[in-house]
Coordinates of C-alpha atoms in Angstrom, one line a residue:
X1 CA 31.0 -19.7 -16.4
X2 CA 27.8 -21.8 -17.4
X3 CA 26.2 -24.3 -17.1
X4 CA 23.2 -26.0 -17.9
X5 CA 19.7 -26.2 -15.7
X6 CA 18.4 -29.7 -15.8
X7 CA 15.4 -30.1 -17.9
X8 CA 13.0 -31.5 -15.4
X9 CA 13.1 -28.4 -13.1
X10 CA 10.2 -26.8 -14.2
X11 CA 7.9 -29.8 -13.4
X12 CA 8.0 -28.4 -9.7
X13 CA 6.9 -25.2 -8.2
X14 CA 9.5 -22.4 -7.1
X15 CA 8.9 -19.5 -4.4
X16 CA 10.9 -17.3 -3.0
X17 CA 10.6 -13.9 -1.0
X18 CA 9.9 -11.6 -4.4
X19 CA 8.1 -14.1 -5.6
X20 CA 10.7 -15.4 -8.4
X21 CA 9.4 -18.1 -9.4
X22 CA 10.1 -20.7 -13.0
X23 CA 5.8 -21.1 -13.5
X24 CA 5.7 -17.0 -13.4
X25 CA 8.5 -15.7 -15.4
X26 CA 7.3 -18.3 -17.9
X27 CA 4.1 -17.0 -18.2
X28 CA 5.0 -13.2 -18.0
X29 CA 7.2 -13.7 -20.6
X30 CA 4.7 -15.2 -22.7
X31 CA 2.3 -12.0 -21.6
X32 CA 5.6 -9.9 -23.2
X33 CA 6.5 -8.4 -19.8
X34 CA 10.8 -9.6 -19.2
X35 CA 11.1 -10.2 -15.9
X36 CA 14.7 -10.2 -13.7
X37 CA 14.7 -10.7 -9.2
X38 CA 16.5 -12.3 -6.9
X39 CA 15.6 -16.0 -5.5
X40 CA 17.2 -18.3 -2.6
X41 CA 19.2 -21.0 -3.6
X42 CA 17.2 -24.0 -0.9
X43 CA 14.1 -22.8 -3.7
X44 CA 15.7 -24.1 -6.5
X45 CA 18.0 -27.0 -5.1
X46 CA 18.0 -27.9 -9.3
X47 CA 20.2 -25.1 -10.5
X48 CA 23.7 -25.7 -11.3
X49 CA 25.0 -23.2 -9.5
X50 CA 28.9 -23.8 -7.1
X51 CA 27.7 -24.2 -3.7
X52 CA 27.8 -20.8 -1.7
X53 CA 30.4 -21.9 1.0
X54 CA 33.0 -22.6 -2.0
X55 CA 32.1 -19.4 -3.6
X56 CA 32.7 -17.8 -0.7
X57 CA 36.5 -19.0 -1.2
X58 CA 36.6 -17.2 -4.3
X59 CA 37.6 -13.9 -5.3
X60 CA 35.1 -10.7 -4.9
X61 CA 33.6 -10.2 -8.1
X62 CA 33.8 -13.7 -9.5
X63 CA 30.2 -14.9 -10.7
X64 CA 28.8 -17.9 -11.8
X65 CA 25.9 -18.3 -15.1
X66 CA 23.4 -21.0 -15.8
X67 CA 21.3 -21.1 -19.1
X68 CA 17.8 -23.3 -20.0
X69 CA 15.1 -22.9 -22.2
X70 CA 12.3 -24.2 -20.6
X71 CA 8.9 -23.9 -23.3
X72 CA 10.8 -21.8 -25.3
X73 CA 11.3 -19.0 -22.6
X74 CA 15.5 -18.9 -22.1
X75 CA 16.1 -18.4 -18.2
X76 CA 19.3 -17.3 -17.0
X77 CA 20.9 -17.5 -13.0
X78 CA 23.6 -15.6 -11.9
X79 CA 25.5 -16.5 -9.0
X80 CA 27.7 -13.0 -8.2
X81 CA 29.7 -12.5 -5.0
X82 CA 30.2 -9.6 -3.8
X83 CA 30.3 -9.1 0.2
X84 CA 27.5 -12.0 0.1
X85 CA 26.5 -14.2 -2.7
X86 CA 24.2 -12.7 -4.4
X87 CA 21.2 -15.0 -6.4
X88 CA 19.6 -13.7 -9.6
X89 CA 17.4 -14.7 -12.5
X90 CA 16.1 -13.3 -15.9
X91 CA 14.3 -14.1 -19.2
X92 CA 16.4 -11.1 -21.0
X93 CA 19.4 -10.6 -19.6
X94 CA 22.0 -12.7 -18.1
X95 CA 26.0 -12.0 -17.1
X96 CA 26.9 -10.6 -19.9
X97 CA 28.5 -7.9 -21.1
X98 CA 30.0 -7.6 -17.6
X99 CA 30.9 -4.1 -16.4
X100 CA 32.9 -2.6 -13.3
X101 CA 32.0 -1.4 -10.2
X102 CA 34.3 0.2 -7.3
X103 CA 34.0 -1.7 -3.5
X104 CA 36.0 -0.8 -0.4
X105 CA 38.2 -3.2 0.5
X106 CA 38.3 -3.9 4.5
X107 CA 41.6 -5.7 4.7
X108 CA 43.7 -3.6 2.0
X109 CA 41.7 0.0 3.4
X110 CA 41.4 0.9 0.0
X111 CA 38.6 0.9 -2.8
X112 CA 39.5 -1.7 -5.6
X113 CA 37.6 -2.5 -8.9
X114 CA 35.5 -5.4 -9.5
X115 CA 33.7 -6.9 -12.3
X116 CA 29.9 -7.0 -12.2
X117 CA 27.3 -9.0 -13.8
X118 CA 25.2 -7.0 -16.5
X119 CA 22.2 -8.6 -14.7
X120 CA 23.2 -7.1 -11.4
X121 CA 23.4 -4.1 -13.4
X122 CA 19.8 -4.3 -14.8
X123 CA 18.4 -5.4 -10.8
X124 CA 19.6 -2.4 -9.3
X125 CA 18.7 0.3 -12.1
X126 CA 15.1 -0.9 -11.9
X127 CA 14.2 -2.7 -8.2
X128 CA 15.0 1.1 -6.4
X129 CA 11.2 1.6 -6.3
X130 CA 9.9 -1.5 -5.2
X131 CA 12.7 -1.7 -1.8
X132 CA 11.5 1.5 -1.4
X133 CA 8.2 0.5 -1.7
X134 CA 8.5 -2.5 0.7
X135 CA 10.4 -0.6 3.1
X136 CA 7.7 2.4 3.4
X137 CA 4.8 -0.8 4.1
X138 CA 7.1 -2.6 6.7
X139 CA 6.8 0.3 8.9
X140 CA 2.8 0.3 9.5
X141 CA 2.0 -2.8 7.9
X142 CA -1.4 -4.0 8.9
X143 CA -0.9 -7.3 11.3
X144 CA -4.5 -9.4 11.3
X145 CA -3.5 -13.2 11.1
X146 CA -6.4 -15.3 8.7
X147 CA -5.7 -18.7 7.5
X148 CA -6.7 -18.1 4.0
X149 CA -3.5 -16.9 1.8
X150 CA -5.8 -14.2 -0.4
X151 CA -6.5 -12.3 2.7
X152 CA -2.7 -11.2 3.0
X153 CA -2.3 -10.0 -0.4
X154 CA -5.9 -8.0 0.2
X155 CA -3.7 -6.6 3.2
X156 CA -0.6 -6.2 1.2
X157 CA -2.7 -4.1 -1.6
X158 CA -4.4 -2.2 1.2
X159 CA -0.7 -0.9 2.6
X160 CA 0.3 -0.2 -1.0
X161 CA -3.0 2.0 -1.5
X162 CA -2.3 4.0 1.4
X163 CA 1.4 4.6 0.6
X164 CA 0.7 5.8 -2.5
X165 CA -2.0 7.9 -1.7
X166 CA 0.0 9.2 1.0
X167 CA 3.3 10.2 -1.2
X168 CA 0.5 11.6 -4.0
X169 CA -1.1 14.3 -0.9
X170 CA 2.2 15.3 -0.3
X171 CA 3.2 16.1 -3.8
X172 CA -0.2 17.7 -4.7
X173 CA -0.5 19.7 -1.5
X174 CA 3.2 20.1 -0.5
X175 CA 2.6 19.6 3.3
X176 CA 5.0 17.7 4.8
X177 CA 3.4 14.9 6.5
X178 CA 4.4 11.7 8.7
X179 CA 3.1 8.5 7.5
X180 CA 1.7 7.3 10.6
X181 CA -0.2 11.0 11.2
X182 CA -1.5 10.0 7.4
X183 CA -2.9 6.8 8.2
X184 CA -4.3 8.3 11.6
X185 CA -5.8 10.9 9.8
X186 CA -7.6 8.6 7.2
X187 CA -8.6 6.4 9.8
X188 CA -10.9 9.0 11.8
X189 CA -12.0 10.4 7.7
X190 CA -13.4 7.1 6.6
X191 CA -15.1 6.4 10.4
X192 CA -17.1 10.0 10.2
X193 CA -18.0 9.1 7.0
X194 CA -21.5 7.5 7.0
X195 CA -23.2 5.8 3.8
X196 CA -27.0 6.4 3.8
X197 CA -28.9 2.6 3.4
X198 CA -32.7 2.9 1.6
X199 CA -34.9 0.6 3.3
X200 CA -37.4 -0.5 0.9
X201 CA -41.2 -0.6 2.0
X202 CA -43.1 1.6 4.5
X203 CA -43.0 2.7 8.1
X204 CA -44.7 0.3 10.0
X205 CA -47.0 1.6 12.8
X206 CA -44.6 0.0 15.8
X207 CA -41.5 1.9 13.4
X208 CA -42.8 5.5 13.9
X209 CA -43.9 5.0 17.5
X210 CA -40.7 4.0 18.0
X211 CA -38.9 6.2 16.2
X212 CA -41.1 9.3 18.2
X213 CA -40.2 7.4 20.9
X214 CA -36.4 7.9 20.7
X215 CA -36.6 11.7 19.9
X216 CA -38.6 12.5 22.8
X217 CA -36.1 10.5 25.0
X218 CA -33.4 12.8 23.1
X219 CA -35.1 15.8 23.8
X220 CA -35.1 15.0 28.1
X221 CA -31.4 14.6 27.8
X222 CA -28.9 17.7 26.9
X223 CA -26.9 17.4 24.1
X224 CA -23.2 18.0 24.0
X225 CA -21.2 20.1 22.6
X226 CA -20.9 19.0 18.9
X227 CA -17.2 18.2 17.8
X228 CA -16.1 19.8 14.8
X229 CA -15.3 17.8 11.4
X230 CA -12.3 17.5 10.0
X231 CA -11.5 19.6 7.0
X232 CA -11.4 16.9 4.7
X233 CA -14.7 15.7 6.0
X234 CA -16.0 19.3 5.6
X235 CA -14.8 20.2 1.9
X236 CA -15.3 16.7 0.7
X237 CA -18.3 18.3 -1.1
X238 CA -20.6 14.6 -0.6
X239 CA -23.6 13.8 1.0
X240 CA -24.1 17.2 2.6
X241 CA -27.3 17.2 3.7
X242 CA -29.7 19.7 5.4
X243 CA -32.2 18.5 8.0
X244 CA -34.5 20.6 10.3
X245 CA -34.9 20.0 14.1
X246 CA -37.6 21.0 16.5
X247 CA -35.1 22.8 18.5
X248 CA -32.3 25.0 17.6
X249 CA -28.6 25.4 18.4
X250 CA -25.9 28.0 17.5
X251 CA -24.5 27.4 14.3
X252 CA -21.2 26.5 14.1
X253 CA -20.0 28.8 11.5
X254 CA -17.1 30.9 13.3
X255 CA -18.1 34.5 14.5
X256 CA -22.1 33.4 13.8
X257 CA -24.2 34.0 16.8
X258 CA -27.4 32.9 15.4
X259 CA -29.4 30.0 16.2
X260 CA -30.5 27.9 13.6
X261 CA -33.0 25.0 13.2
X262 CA -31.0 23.5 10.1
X263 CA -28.9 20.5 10.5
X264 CA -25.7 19.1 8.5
X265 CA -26.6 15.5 8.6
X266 CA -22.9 14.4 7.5
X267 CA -20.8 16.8 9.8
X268 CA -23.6 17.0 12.5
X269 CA -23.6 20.7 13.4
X270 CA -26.3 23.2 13.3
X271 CA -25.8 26.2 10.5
X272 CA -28.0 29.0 9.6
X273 CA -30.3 28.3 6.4
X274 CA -32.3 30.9 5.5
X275 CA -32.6 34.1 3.3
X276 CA -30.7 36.1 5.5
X277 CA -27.9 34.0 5.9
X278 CA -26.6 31.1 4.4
X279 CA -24.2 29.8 6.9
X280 CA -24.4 26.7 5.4
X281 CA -22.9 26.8 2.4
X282 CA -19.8 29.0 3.5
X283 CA -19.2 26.6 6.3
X284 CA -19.0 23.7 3.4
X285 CA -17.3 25.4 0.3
X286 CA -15.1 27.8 1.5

């Protein structure tokens, strides 16, 4: 069946939960990119569409097609029921050619064969990824409230990120790993790692007095035990730095006794530096 949209609709502003929307598909479709997703009905209260309680009365399978051209974009919805009603909308594809599908059947205990939409069709070959997607964020997704709308899609993008970077470590180092150990693990990454800020101008008198001041107030107090880095922190291969102390500590490398005066200013641990051993770059490189 169709019918006809009326021609005012697009003067208003449609949004649903995938962002379906009369303004977008236009202007996608302009950009070449055809677009097809589902949309609520209360978001488009203009489409001529039966009334979802009356479709409900209807047979399983039975579907429903409106058709406008709105600035020479056609835009097609489908109304399909199937155990719910099921809304969709397109700029290339629309109910036809209808194909089959198979559905159990709770009152006859059997399966039985319906027809389908060719838009349905289309939906579920390509929107696999993006459920899967959105199913992967909604399980960590990143809760901070703000009043201003850009700072959830900043959010949004930053879940995304670290999905994706999490599904690409696993393929390129085949370790299993859990998503939430991931996200742990690149949280305590990016806090040990420490950007270097250039001050411009000189040391003032009062700035080295001060800064002598601190070490000696260092040197009175024992240092801890240093904690290791992470391996990813370790291998990273940036901002390695050496720095000599005025005292020494046992380097770090495993199964080296000496003492060293060199520094890692990045992983904070003492390794031997010197032309007898070069703790320090086995400890980084290997």
């Amino acid at each position: 069946m169709t019918r006809m949209i009326p021609g005012n609709v697009h003067h208003k502003l449609f949004f649903d939960n995938y962002y379906t929307s009369l303004p977008v598909m236009i202007f996608l479709e302009k950009k070449g990119i055809h677009t097809v997703g589902t949309f609520r009905r209360n978001r488009f209260p203009n489409v001529c569409l039966t009334d979802d309680r009356i479709m409900m009365k209807r047979d399983r399978g039975y579907s429903e097609e409106c058709f406008t051209v709105v600035e020479d974009v056609p835009i097609s919805a489908v109304a399909w029921k199937d155990n719910k009603i099921v809304h969709v909308t397109s700029t290339f594809v629309g109910e036809l050619d209808k194909n089959v599908v198979s559905r159990f059947d709770k009152k006859k205990k059997t399966t039985i064969i319906i027809p389908r939409p060719k838009i349905i069709e289309v939906y579920n070959k390509h929107m696999g990824g993006v459920d899967l997607m959105d199913s992967m964020i909604g399980r960590y997704r990143i809760i901070m409230r703000s009043k201003k709308w850009y700072m959830k899609i900043f959010y949004h993008m930053v879940d995304m990120t670290i999905v994706n970077a999490w599904l690409l470590y696993k393929k390129v180092t085949n370790k299993p790993m859990k998503l939430a150990q991931f996200r742990e693990q690149l949280a305590v990454e990016l806090c040990q790692t420490s950007m270097e800020i250039k001050k411009k101008g000189r040391k003032t008198k009062e700035s080295i007095e001060k800064q002598m001041l601190e070490e000696s107030e260092k040197r009175k107090k024992r240092t801890p035990t240093a904690t290791m880095p992470s391996t990813q922190i370790r291998l990273d291969g940036h901002v390695h730095r050496i720095q000599f102390e005025k005292f020494r500590r046992v380097c770090k490398l495993p199964k080296c006794k000496y003492q060293s005066f060199a520094k890692c200013t990045k992983c904070d641990v003492f390794l031997c530096c010197n032309t007898e051993r070069n703790c320090f770059d086995l400890f980084h490189y290997t």
